[in-house]
Amino acid sequence: MADTTGTNQASSTKILIAQVLLAVALVAFWELVGRKFGYSWTSLPSLIAVRIVEWIGTDLAHHVTVTLSEIFIGLTIGGTSGILLGLVLGRSIVLGTVFRPIIVGFYSVPIITLAPLFILWFGLDLAPKIVLVTVSAFFLLFFNTFSGVRAIDRDLILSMRIMGASSGEEFRKVIAPGAMTWIISGVKIALPYAFAAAVTGELLASRDGLGSLLAKAAAQFDMTGLYSALVVLMVMGIVTSAIAVGVERWMLRWRNATG
Amino acid sequence: MPRGDTMLENRPKPTPVSAANTGGAMVRMQDVAKDFSVRGKETRALQPINLTVNRREFVSLVGPSGCGKSTALNLVAGLLTPTSGQVFYDGQLVQGLNERVGYITQKDTLLPWRTAADNIAVPLELRCRNESRKVIRERVAEMIELVGLRGFDKHYPGELSGGMRKRVALARTLIYEPETLLMDEPFGALDAQLKLLMHDQLQRLTQQRKMTVMFVTHDLAEAIALSDRVVVFSARPGRIRAEREIPLDRPRDVFKVRFADTFSRLHEELWNELKDEVVKGTDV
């Protein structure tokens, strides 16, 4: 075992080096081609870097905070309610049969298309974006939790009942941890959707947040500003999903054991 | 299987064996038959059988595959309801899950997200037993020792072999000392030496704790070595073909008992009963 782990580590270091080299090469190619053939439509990595540094000196932190808090609040409200409803409907055959198709019906409306409605209802501040994120997160976590509860091996539940578990204990010791795999993967799936929902809301109507930076830059044909906002969004996406993967690894460490 | 939540709420909680509860029938199956319908086709798994297991008795059920031995255990556990006839447990009709038995099913039902030690601890964590953390920790450690899993207590079920998982499941049931044990081929996946060690422990524990046991196995020698009575089932649809008392003294030396004359005589007798059924069972 030790041997294979050793070689795995060596090869993963090599892969990382190759990936970094490739990224550097792509950025260099972008810079060189831009300098040679003009960069009015593509900007330049060097200009973007300068702009981001400039933003960091002014109000980037404010915009990032706005977007992240929309995502965080929306995920918390929407995720929690989705999980709770998924647990309830997953547990009850009758309620599940009655309500799930209705929820599927609502979900068939593309959520982003609700943005204008929410803006009319809730104004230009954080509220409509939070609602948009909430709705996206709600559906994704509802469906995942519901499937998770339904996928639990019935024999596990029966064996707990024979041991004398009350229905509360059955829930705490089998249903909740059993559905956890699905809930965590639901959160992982919901993160990029939450990002998209928040930024789309900001794009349509906002004074704050990364979407508003993006919209402002686009309106002024400020290519460098546009790319800079995209780069910041990309970095935020990578960081949050890396955190989510780390949390998943830790919470589902028992699963890494399964071959 | 209906989701019998409401039905279960009204069931009495497990009660400890009192001194008055000695002797008499613990399990009584009266003209019990069971049919299964598979895609609209009715199949009879168990012909009407009559079987009584007395308090503190160790009864083994042997027979060819698919003869309804496991069905019989499921009926006693209340996981299945008989198509006809009645199952009584301690004088009461079995309706809904029977929480007074400990059931070691063929398939292990360990919780994959708990380590071996935490799986074994589950029954003691339940409110109906209400043990302190300290007691749980000590008893789990004893149990791990007993089933020979020292050093594997922090492993998750996914990291254990089939035989080890089986022993974790066994420990999880033995730890709460249910008054009746239903065991469905609990030692099938173990090697011969370990099997003997487990026989020894099981005999000690069931004698000490005055348990009633229904034990399903393919292994006739195992059945004779452990049991007070061996019941031979016919090939599907199962019925009882033969029953023999095992008049070997207790406590038995499970390592040597199979060299006794009585043992070989019983083995031959029972094997003659079983042989035809196994042949029939394989033809089908």
Coordinates of C-alpha atoms in Angstrom, one line a residue:
Chain A
M1 CA 0.0 0.0 0.0
A2 CA 2.7 2.4 1.0
D3 CA 4.3 2.1 -2.5
T4 CA 1.2 3.0 -4.4
T5 CA 0.5 6.0 -2.2
G6 CA 4.1 7.1 -2.8
T7 CA 3.8 7.0 -6.5
N8 CA 0.4 8.6 -6.4
Q9 CA 1.8 11.5 -4.5
A10 CA 4.7 11.8 -7.0
S11 CA 2.4 11.7 -10.0
S12 CA -0.1 14.2 -8.5
T13 CA 2.8 16.7 -7.9
K14 CA 3.8 16.2 -11.6
I15 CA 0.2 16.8 -12.7
L16 CA 0.0 20.0 -10.6
I17 CA 3.2 21.3 -12.1
A18 CA 1.9 20.6 -15.6
Q19 CA -1.4 22.3 -14.8
V20 CA 0.3 25.4 -13.5
L21 CA 2.6 25.5 -16.6
L22 CA -0.4 25.2 -18.9
A23 CA -2.2 28.0 -17.2
V24 CA 0.9 30.3 -17.3
A25 CA 1.3 29.4 -21.0
L26 CA -2.4 30.3 -21.8
V27 CA -2.1 33.6 -20.0
A28 CA 1.2 34.4 -21.8
F29 CA -0.4 33.5 -25.1
W30 CA -3.3 35.8 -24.4
E31 CA -0.9 38.6 -23.5
L32 CA 1.3 38.2 -26.5
V33 CA -1.5 37.8 -29.1
G34 CA -3.3 40.8 -27.6
R35 CA -0.2 43.0 -27.8
K36 CA 0.5 41.9 -31.3
F37 CA -3.0 42.1 -32.8
G38 CA -4.7 44.7 -30.6
Y39 CA -6.7 44.1 -27.4
S40 CA -9.7 46.3 -27.6
W41 CA -12.1 43.3 -27.4
T42 CA -10.0 40.9 -25.3
S43 CA -8.1 43.2 -22.9
L44 CA -4.8 41.9 -21.5
P45 CA -3.9 39.8 -18.5
S46 CA -1.6 42.6 -17.3
L47 CA -4.3 45.2 -17.6
I48 CA -6.7 42.9 -15.7
A49 CA -4.2 42.3 -13.0
V50 CA -3.6 46.1 -12.6
R51 CA -7.4 46.7 -12.5
I52 CA -8.0 44.0 -9.9
V53 CA -5.2 45.5 -7.7
E54 CA -6.8 48.9 -8.1
W55 CA -10.2 47.5 -7.1
I56 CA -8.7 45.8 -4.1
G57 CA -7.5 49.2 -3.1
T58 CA -11.0 50.7 -3.4
D59 CA -14.4 48.8 -3.2
L60 CA -13.8 45.2 -4.3
A61 CA -14.2 43.9 -0.7
H62 CA -17.6 45.7 -0.5
H63 CA -18.9 44.0 -3.8
V64 CA -17.6 40.6 -2.8
T65 CA -19.2 40.9 0.6
V66 CA -22.5 41.8 -1.0
T67 CA -22.5 38.9 -3.4
L68 CA -21.3 36.4 -0.8
S69 CA -23.9 37.5 1.7
E70 CA -26.7 37.1 -0.8
I71 CA -25.4 33.6 -1.5
F72 CA -24.9 32.8 2.1
I73 CA -28.3 34.0 3.3
G74 CA -30.1 32.5 0.3
L75 CA -28.4 29.1 0.7
T76 CA -29.2 29.1 4.4
I77 CA -32.9 29.9 4.1
G78 CA -33.5 27.9 0.9
G79 CA -31.3 25.0 1.8
T80 CA -32.7 24.6 5.3
S81 CA -36.3 24.7 4.1
G82 CA -35.5 22.4 1.2
I83 CA -33.9 19.9 3.5
L84 CA -36.7 20.0 6.0
L85 CA -39.4 19.6 3.4
G86 CA -37.4 16.8 1.7
L87 CA -37.1 15.0 5.0
V88 CA -40.8 15.3 5.7
L89 CA -42.0 14.3 2.2
G90 CA -39.3 11.6 1.9
R91 CA -40.5 10.0 5.1
S92 CA -44.2 10.0 4.3
I93 CA -45.3 8.0 1.3
V94 CA -48.7 9.8 1.1
L95 CA -47.4 13.4 1.4
G96 CA -44.6 12.6 -1.0
T97 CA -46.9 11.3 -3.6
V98 CA -49.2 14.3 -3.3
F99 CA -46.7 17.1 -3.1
R100 CA -43.7 16.1 -5.1
P101 CA -45.3 16.4 -8.5
I102 CA -46.5 19.9 -7.6
I103 CA -42.9 20.9 -6.6
V104 CA -41.6 19.4 -9.8
G105 CA -44.1 21.5 -11.7
F106 CA -42.9 24.7 -10.0
Y107 CA -39.3 23.7 -10.7
S108 CA -39.9 23.4 -14.5
V109 CA -40.0 27.2 -14.6
P110 CA -36.3 28.3 -15.2
I111 CA -35.5 30.0 -11.9
I112 CA -33.5 32.8 -13.5
T113 CA -36.6 33.9 -15.4
L114 CA -38.2 34.8 -12.1
A115 CA -35.6 37.6 -11.5
P116 CA -37.7 40.4 -13.1
L117 CA -40.6 39.4 -11.0
F118 CA -38.6 39.4 -7.8
I119 CA -37.1 42.7 -8.6
L120 CA -40.5 44.2 -9.1
W121 CA -41.7 42.7 -5.8
F122 CA -38.6 43.3 -3.7
G123 CA -36.8 46.3 -5.2
L124 CA -33.2 46.9 -6.0
D125 CA -31.4 46.0 -2.8
L126 CA -30.3 42.6 -1.5
A127 CA -33.8 41.2 -1.1
P128 CA -34.6 40.1 -4.7
K129 CA -31.2 38.4 -5.1
I130 CA -31.5 36.6 -1.8
V131 CA -35.0 35.4 -2.8
L132 CA -33.6 34.2 -6.2
V133 CA -30.7 32.2 -4.4
T134 CA -33.2 30.9 -1.9
V135 CA -35.5 29.5 -4.6
S136 CA -32.6 27.8 -6.4
A137 CA -31.2 26.3 -3.3
F138 CA -34.6 25.2 -2.1
F139 CA -35.4 23.1 -5.1
L140 CA -31.9 21.5 -5.4
L141 CA -31.8 20.6 -1.7
F142 CA -35.4 19.4 -1.6
F143 CA -34.9 17.0 -4.5
N144 CA -31.6 15.7 -3.1
T145 CA -32.8 15.2 0.4
F146 CA -36.0 13.6 -0.8
S147 CA -34.1 11.1 -2.9
G148 CA -31.7 10.6 0.0
V149 CA -34.4 9.7 2.4
R150 CA -36.1 7.4 -0.1
A151 CA -32.8 5.6 -0.8
I152 CA -32.1 4.6 2.8
D153 CA -32.0 0.8 3.1
R154 CA -35.3 -0.3 4.7
D155 CA -33.5 -3.1 6.5
L156 CA -31.4 -0.6 8.4
I157 CA -34.6 1.0 9.7
L158 CA -36.2 -2.3 10.6
S159 CA -33.2 -3.6 12.4
M160 CA -33.1 -0.4 14.5
R161 CA -36.8 -0.8 15.3
I162 CA -36.3 -4.4 16.4
M163 CA -33.6 -3.1 18.8
G164 CA -36.2 -0.9 20.3
A165 CA -35.5 2.5 18.6
S166 CA -38.2 5.1 19.0
S167 CA -39.2 7.0 15.8
G168 CA -37.1 10.0 17.0
E169 CA -34.0 7.8 17.4
E170 CA -34.7 6.1 14.1
F171 CA -34.6 9.5 12.6
R172 CA -31.4 10.7 14.3
K173 CA -29.5 7.5 14.0
V174 CA -30.5 6.3 10.5
I175 CA -32.5 8.7 8.4
A176 CA -30.5 11.9 9.0
P177 CA -27.0 10.4 8.7
G178 CA -28.2 8.3 5.8
A179 CA -29.6 11.2 3.9
M180 CA -26.4 13.3 4.7
T181 CA -24.5 12.0 1.6
W182 CA -27.3 13.3 -0.6
I183 CA -27.7 16.6 1.3
I184 CA -24.0 17.4 1.0
S185 CA -23.9 16.6 -2.7
G186 CA -27.0 18.8 -2.9
V187 CA -25.1 21.7 -1.3
K188 CA -22.3 21.1 -3.7
I189 CA -24.6 21.3 -6.7
A190 CA -26.4 24.3 -5.3
L191 CA -23.3 26.4 -4.8
P192 CA -22.7 27.3 -8.5
Y193 CA -26.4 27.7 -9.0
A194 CA -26.5 30.1 -6.1
F195 CA -23.7 32.1 -7.6
A196 CA -25.4 32.3 -10.9
A197 CA -28.7 33.4 -9.3
A198 CA -27.0 36.1 -7.2
V199 CA -24.9 37.5 -10.0
T200 CA -27.8 37.4 -12.5
G201 CA -30.0 39.3 -10.1
E202 CA -27.3 41.9 -9.7
L203 CA -26.8 42.1 -13.5
L204 CA -30.4 43.0 -14.0
A205 CA -30.7 45.7 -11.4
S206 CA -28.2 46.6 -8.7
R207 CA -25.8 49.1 -7.4
D208 CA -23.7 46.6 -5.4
G209 CA -22.2 43.2 -5.9
L210 CA -20.0 41.7 -8.6
G211 CA -22.9 41.5 -11.1
S212 CA -23.3 45.3 -10.9
L213 CA -19.6 45.7 -11.6
L214 CA -20.1 43.4 -14.6
A215 CA -23.1 45.3 -15.8
K216 CA -21.4 48.7 -15.4
A217 CA -18.3 47.6 -17.3
A218 CA -20.4 46.1 -20.1
A219 CA -22.5 49.3 -20.5
Q220 CA -19.3 51.3 -20.8
F221 CA -17.5 48.9 -23.2
D222 CA -14.9 48.6 -20.4
M223 CA -13.4 45.2 -21.5
T224 CA -10.8 45.2 -18.8
G225 CA -13.4 45.8 -16.1
L226 CA -15.6 43.1 -17.5
Y227 CA -12.8 40.5 -17.6
S228 CA -11.6 41.6 -14.1
A229 CA -15.1 41.0 -12.6
L230 CA -15.2 37.6 -14.3
V231 CA -11.8 36.7 -12.9
V232 CA -12.9 37.6 -9.4
L233 CA -16.0 35.5 -9.9
M234 CA -14.0 32.6 -11.1
V235 CA -11.7 32.8 -8.1
M236 CA -14.7 33.0 -5.7
G237 CA -16.2 30.0 -7.4
I238 CA -13.1 27.9 -7.1
V239 CA -12.5 28.8 -3.5
T240 CA -16.1 28.1 -2.4
S241 CA -16.3 24.8 -4.2
A242 CA -12.9 23.8 -2.8
I243 CA -14.2 24.5 0.7
A244 CA -17.4 22.5 -0.1
V245 CA -15.3 19.5 -1.2
G246 CA -13.2 19.7 2.0
V247 CA -16.3 19.7 4.2
E248 CA -17.7 16.8 2.2
R249 CA -14.5 14.8 2.6
W250 CA -14.5 15.3 6.3
M251 CA -18.2 14.6 6.9
L252 CA -18.3 11.6 4.6
R253 CA -15.0 10.2 5.7
W254 CA -16.7 6.8 6.2
R255 CA -17.4 6.6 2.5
N256 CA -13.8 7.0 1.4
A257 CA -13.3 3.7 3.2
T258 CA -15.8 1.9 1.0
G259 CA -14.0 0.4 -2.0
Chain B
M1 CA -44.3 -4.7 4.4
P2 CA -46.7 -1.9 5.5
R3 CA -45.2 1.2 7.2
G4 CA -46.6 0.2 10.5
D5 CA -45.5 3.3 12.5
T6 CA -48.8 3.8 14.3
M7 CA -49.1 0.1 15.0
L8 CA -45.6 0.1 16.6
E9 CA -46.3 3.0 18.9
N10 CA -48.7 0.9 20.9
R11 CA -46.4 -2.0 21.3
P12 CA -45.1 -2.8 24.8
K13 CA -41.4 -1.9 25.3
P14 CA -39.0 -4.8 25.9
T15 CA -39.3 -6.2 29.4
P16 CA -36.5 -8.0 31.3
V17 CA -36.9 -11.6 32.0
S18 CA -38.4 -12.0 35.4
A19 CA -37.9 -15.0 37.7
A20 CA -41.5 -16.0 37.2
N21 CA -40.9 -16.4 33.4
T22 CA -39.3 -19.8 33.5
G23 CA -40.3 -22.9 31.5
G24 CA -43.0 -23.1 28.9
A25 CA -43.2 -22.0 25.3
M26 CA -41.4 -18.8 24.3
V27 CA -42.2 -19.2 20.6
R28 CA -45.2 -21.1 19.3
M29 CA -46.0 -21.3 15.6
Q30 CA -49.4 -22.8 15.0
D31 CA -50.4 -24.0 11.5
V32 CA -48.3 -21.2 10.1
A33 CA -48.0 -21.0 6.3
K34 CA -46.5 -18.3 4.2
D35 CA -47.1 -17.4 0.5
F36 CA -45.2 -14.8 -1.4
S37 CA -46.5 -13.3 -4.5
V38 CA -43.8 -12.5 -7.1
R39 CA -45.0 -10.5 -10.1
G40 CA -48.6 -11.8 -9.5
K41 CA -47.6 -15.4 -9.1
E42 CA -48.2 -16.9 -5.7
T43 CA -45.4 -19.1 -4.4
R44 CA -45.7 -21.1 -1.2
A45 CA -42.6 -20.6 0.9
L46 CA -43.8 -22.4 4.0
Q47 CA -46.4 -25.2 4.3
P48 CA -48.4 -25.1 7.5
I49 CA -45.9 -25.9 10.2
N50 CA -46.2 -26.3 14.0
L51 CA -43.1 -25.5 15.9
T52 CA -42.6 -24.6 19.6
V53 CA -39.4 -23.3 21.1
N54 CA -39.3 -23.5 24.8
R55 CA -37.9 -20.8 27.1
R56 CA -34.1 -21.1 27.3
E57 CA -34.1 -23.7 24.6
F58 CA -31.5 -23.6 21.7
V59 CA -33.2 -24.8 18.5
S60 CA -31.6 -25.1 15.2
L61 CA -33.4 -25.1 11.9
V62 CA -31.6 -26.9 9.1
G63 CA -32.7 -27.6 5.5
P64 CA -31.8 -27.0 1.9
S65 CA -31.7 -23.4 0.5
G66 CA -35.1 -21.8 0.1
C67 CA -36.9 -24.1 2.4
G68 CA -38.4 -21.3 4.5
K69 CA -36.0 -21.3 7.5
S70 CA -35.4 -17.6 7.2
T71 CA -39.1 -17.0 6.6
A72 CA -39.8 -18.7 9.9
L73 CA -37.4 -16.3 11.7
N74 CA -38.9 -13.3 9.9
L75 CA -42.3 -14.4 11.1
V76 CA -41.1 -14.6 14.7
A77 CA -39.5 -11.2 14.4
G78 CA -42.8 -9.8 13.1
L79 CA -41.1 -8.7 9.8
L80 CA -43.6 -10.9 8.0
T81 CA -47.2 -11.8 8.8
P82 CA -48.3 -15.4 8.2
T83 CA -50.7 -16.1 5.3
S84 CA -52.5 -18.4 7.6
G85 CA -52.0 -19.6 11.1
Q86 CA -50.6 -17.7 14.1
V87 CA -47.3 -17.0 15.7
F88 CA -47.2 -16.5 19.4
Y89 CA -44.3 -15.0 21.4
D90 CA -44.4 -15.5 25.1
G91 CA -48.1 -16.3 24.9
Q92 CA -48.9 -13.2 22.9
L93 CA -49.8 -13.1 19.3
V94 CA -47.0 -11.5 17.2
Q95 CA -48.4 -8.3 15.6
G96 CA -46.0 -5.8 14.2
L97 CA -42.3 -5.9 15.0
N98 CA -41.3 -8.1 17.9
E99 CA -38.9 -5.9 19.9
R100 CA -38.2 -8.6 22.5
V101 CA -36.0 -10.6 20.1
G102 CA -32.5 -9.8 18.8
Y103 CA -32.3 -10.6 15.1
I104 CA -29.0 -11.3 13.3
T105 CA -30.1 -11.4 9.7
Q106 CA -28.2 -13.0 6.9
K107 CA -27.4 -9.6 5.4
D108 CA -25.6 -7.4 7.9
T109 CA -27.5 -4.2 8.6
L110 CA -24.6 -2.2 10.0
L111 CA -24.7 1.6 9.7
P112 CA -22.0 2.4 7.1
W113 CA -21.2 5.8 8.6
R114 CA -20.4 4.4 12.0
T115 CA -17.2 2.7 13.0
A116 CA -17.3 -0.9 14.2
A117 CA -17.2 0.2 17.8
D118 CA -20.0 2.8 17.3
N119 CA -22.1 0.2 15.5
I120 CA -21.8 -2.2 18.4
A121 CA -22.8 0.7 20.7
V122 CA -26.0 1.6 18.9
P123 CA -28.5 -0.6 21.0
L124 CA -27.1 0.7 24.3
E125 CA -27.4 4.3 23.1
L126 CA -31.2 3.9 22.7
R127 CA -33.4 5.5 25.3
C128 CA -35.1 2.2 26.2
R129 CA -31.8 1.0 27.6
N130 CA -30.4 4.3 28.8
E131 CA -26.8 3.3 29.6
S132 CA -24.1 5.9 30.5
R133 CA -21.3 6.6 28.1
K134 CA -18.8 5.0 30.4
V135 CA -20.8 1.7 30.6
I136 CA -21.2 1.7 26.9
R137 CA -17.5 2.2 26.3
E138 CA -16.6 -0.7 28.6
R139 CA -19.2 -3.1 27.2
V140 CA -18.2 -2.3 23.6
A141 CA -14.6 -3.0 24.4
E142 CA -15.6 -6.3 26.0
M143 CA -17.7 -7.2 23.0
I144 CA -14.9 -6.3 20.5
E145 CA -12.6 -8.6 22.5
L146 CA -15.2 -11.3 22.5
V147 CA -15.7 -11.4 18.8
G148 CA -12.0 -11.1 18.1
L149 CA -12.0 -7.7 16.5
R150 CA -9.4 -6.0 18.6
G151 CA -7.6 -3.3 16.5
F152 CA -10.6 -3.0 14.2
D153 CA -12.8 -0.9 16.4
K154 CA -12.1 2.3 14.5
H155 CA -12.7 0.8 11.1
Y156 CA -15.8 1.6 9.1
P157 CA -17.9 -1.3 7.8
G158 CA -16.6 -0.6 4.3
E159 CA -13.1 -1.3 5.5
L160 CA -14.0 -4.7 7.0
S161 CA -14.2 -8.1 5.4
G162 CA -17.5 -10.0 5.2
G163 CA -16.7 -12.2 8.1
M164 CA -15.7 -9.2 10.3
R165 CA -18.9 -7.3 9.5
K166 CA -20.8 -10.4 10.5
R167 CA -19.0 -10.4 13.8
V168 CA -19.7 -6.7 14.3
A169 CA -23.4 -7.5 13.7
L170 CA -23.2 -10.4 16.1
A171 CA -21.6 -8.2 18.8
R172 CA -24.2 -5.5 18.2
T173 CA -27.0 -7.9 19.0
L174 CA -25.3 -9.8 21.9
I175 CA -24.4 -6.6 23.6
Y176 CA -27.9 -5.8 24.7
E177 CA -28.7 -9.4 25.7
P178 CA -32.1 -9.8 24.2
E179 CA -34.1 -12.6 25.9
T180 CA -34.4 -14.4 22.5
L181 CA -31.9 -14.5 19.7
L182 CA -32.9 -15.2 16.1
M183 CA -29.8 -16.0 14.1
D184 CA -29.8 -16.6 10.4
E185 CA -26.5 -18.3 9.4
P186 CA -24.5 -16.0 11.6
F187 CA -21.2 -17.9 11.1
G188 CA -21.5 -18.8 7.5
A189 CA -18.7 -16.5 6.4
L190 CA -16.2 -17.4 9.2
D191 CA -13.3 -19.8 8.9
A192 CA -13.5 -23.1 10.7
Q193 CA -11.3 -22.1 13.7
L194 CA -13.0 -18.8 14.3
K195 CA -16.4 -20.6 14.0
L196 CA -15.5 -22.9 16.8
L197 CA -14.4 -20.0 19.0
M198 CA -17.7 -18.2 18.3
H199 CA -19.6 -21.4 19.1
D200 CA -17.9 -21.5 22.5
Q201 CA -18.7 -17.9 23.2
L202 CA -22.3 -18.2 22.0
Q203 CA -22.9 -21.2 24.2
R204 CA -21.4 -19.5 27.2
L205 CA -23.4 -16.3 26.7
T206 CA -26.7 -18.0 26.0
Q207 CA -26.4 -20.3 29.0
Q208 CA -25.2 -17.5 31.3
R209 CA -28.0 -15.1 30.2
K210 CA -30.6 -17.8 30.0
M211 CA -31.4 -16.9 26.4
T212 CA -33.8 -18.6 24.0
V213 CA -32.3 -19.2 20.5
M214 CA -33.6 -20.0 17.1
F215 CA -30.6 -20.7 14.9
V216 CA -30.7 -21.2 11.1
T217 CA -27.8 -22.9 9.5
H218 CA -26.7 -25.1 6.6
D219 CA -24.1 -26.8 8.7
L220 CA -25.5 -29.9 10.4
A221 CA -22.5 -30.4 12.7
E222 CA -22.8 -26.8 13.9
A223 CA -26.5 -27.3 14.6
I224 CA -25.9 -30.5 16.6
A225 CA -22.9 -29.0 18.6
L226 CA -24.9 -26.0 19.7
S227 CA -28.5 -27.1 20.0
D228 CA -30.9 -28.7 22.4
R229 CA -33.0 -29.7 19.5
V230 CA -32.5 -29.8 15.7
V231 CA -35.4 -29.3 13.3
V232 CA -34.9 -30.5 9.7
F233 CA -37.0 -28.7 7.1
S234 CA -38.0 -30.2 3.7
A235 CA -37.2 -28.6 0.4
R236 CA -39.5 -25.8 -0.7
P237 CA -42.3 -25.4 0.1
G238 CA -40.9 -26.0 3.6
R239 CA -42.4 -28.2 6.2
I240 CA -40.9 -29.9 9.2
R241 CA -39.5 -33.3 8.2
A242 CA -37.8 -34.4 11.4
E243 CA -37.0 -33.2 14.9
R244 CA -34.3 -34.6 17.2
E245 CA -33.5 -33.8 20.8
I246 CA -29.7 -33.5 21.3
P247 CA -29.0 -35.2 24.6
L248 CA -25.5 -33.9 25.0
D249 CA -24.6 -32.6 28.4
R250 CA -24.1 -28.9 29.0
P251 CA -21.8 -27.1 29.1
R252 CA -20.4 -28.7 26.0
D253 CA -16.8 -28.6 24.9
V254 CA -17.5 -27.3 21.4
F255 CA -14.0 -28.3 20.3
K256 CA -14.4 -31.9 21.3
V257 CA -18.1 -32.6 21.2
R258 CA -18.0 -33.7 17.6
F259 CA -15.8 -36.7 18.5
A260 CA -18.4 -38.1 20.9
D261 CA -20.3 -41.3 19.8
T262 CA -23.7 -39.7 20.4
F263 CA -22.7 -36.8 18.1
S264 CA -21.8 -39.1 15.2
R265 CA -24.9 -41.2 15.6
L266 CA -27.1 -38.1 15.6
H267 CA -25.2 -36.6 12.7
E268 CA -25.8 -39.7 10.6
E269 CA -29.5 -39.9 11.6
L270 CA -30.1 -36.3 10.8
W271 CA -28.0 -36.4 7.6
N272 CA -30.2 -39.2 6.3
E273 CA -33.2 -37.0 6.7
L274 CA -31.5 -34.0 5.3
K275 CA -29.8 -35.7 2.3
D276 CA -33.0 -36.5 0.3
E277 CA -34.2 -32.9 0.8
V278 CA -30.9 -31.4 -0.3
V279 CA -31.0 -33.5 -3.4
K280 CA -34.6 -32.5 -4.1
G281 CA -33.8 -28.9 -3.3
T282 CA -31.0 -28.8 -5.8
D283 CA -33.1 -30.4 -8.5
V284 CA -35.6 -27.5 -8.3

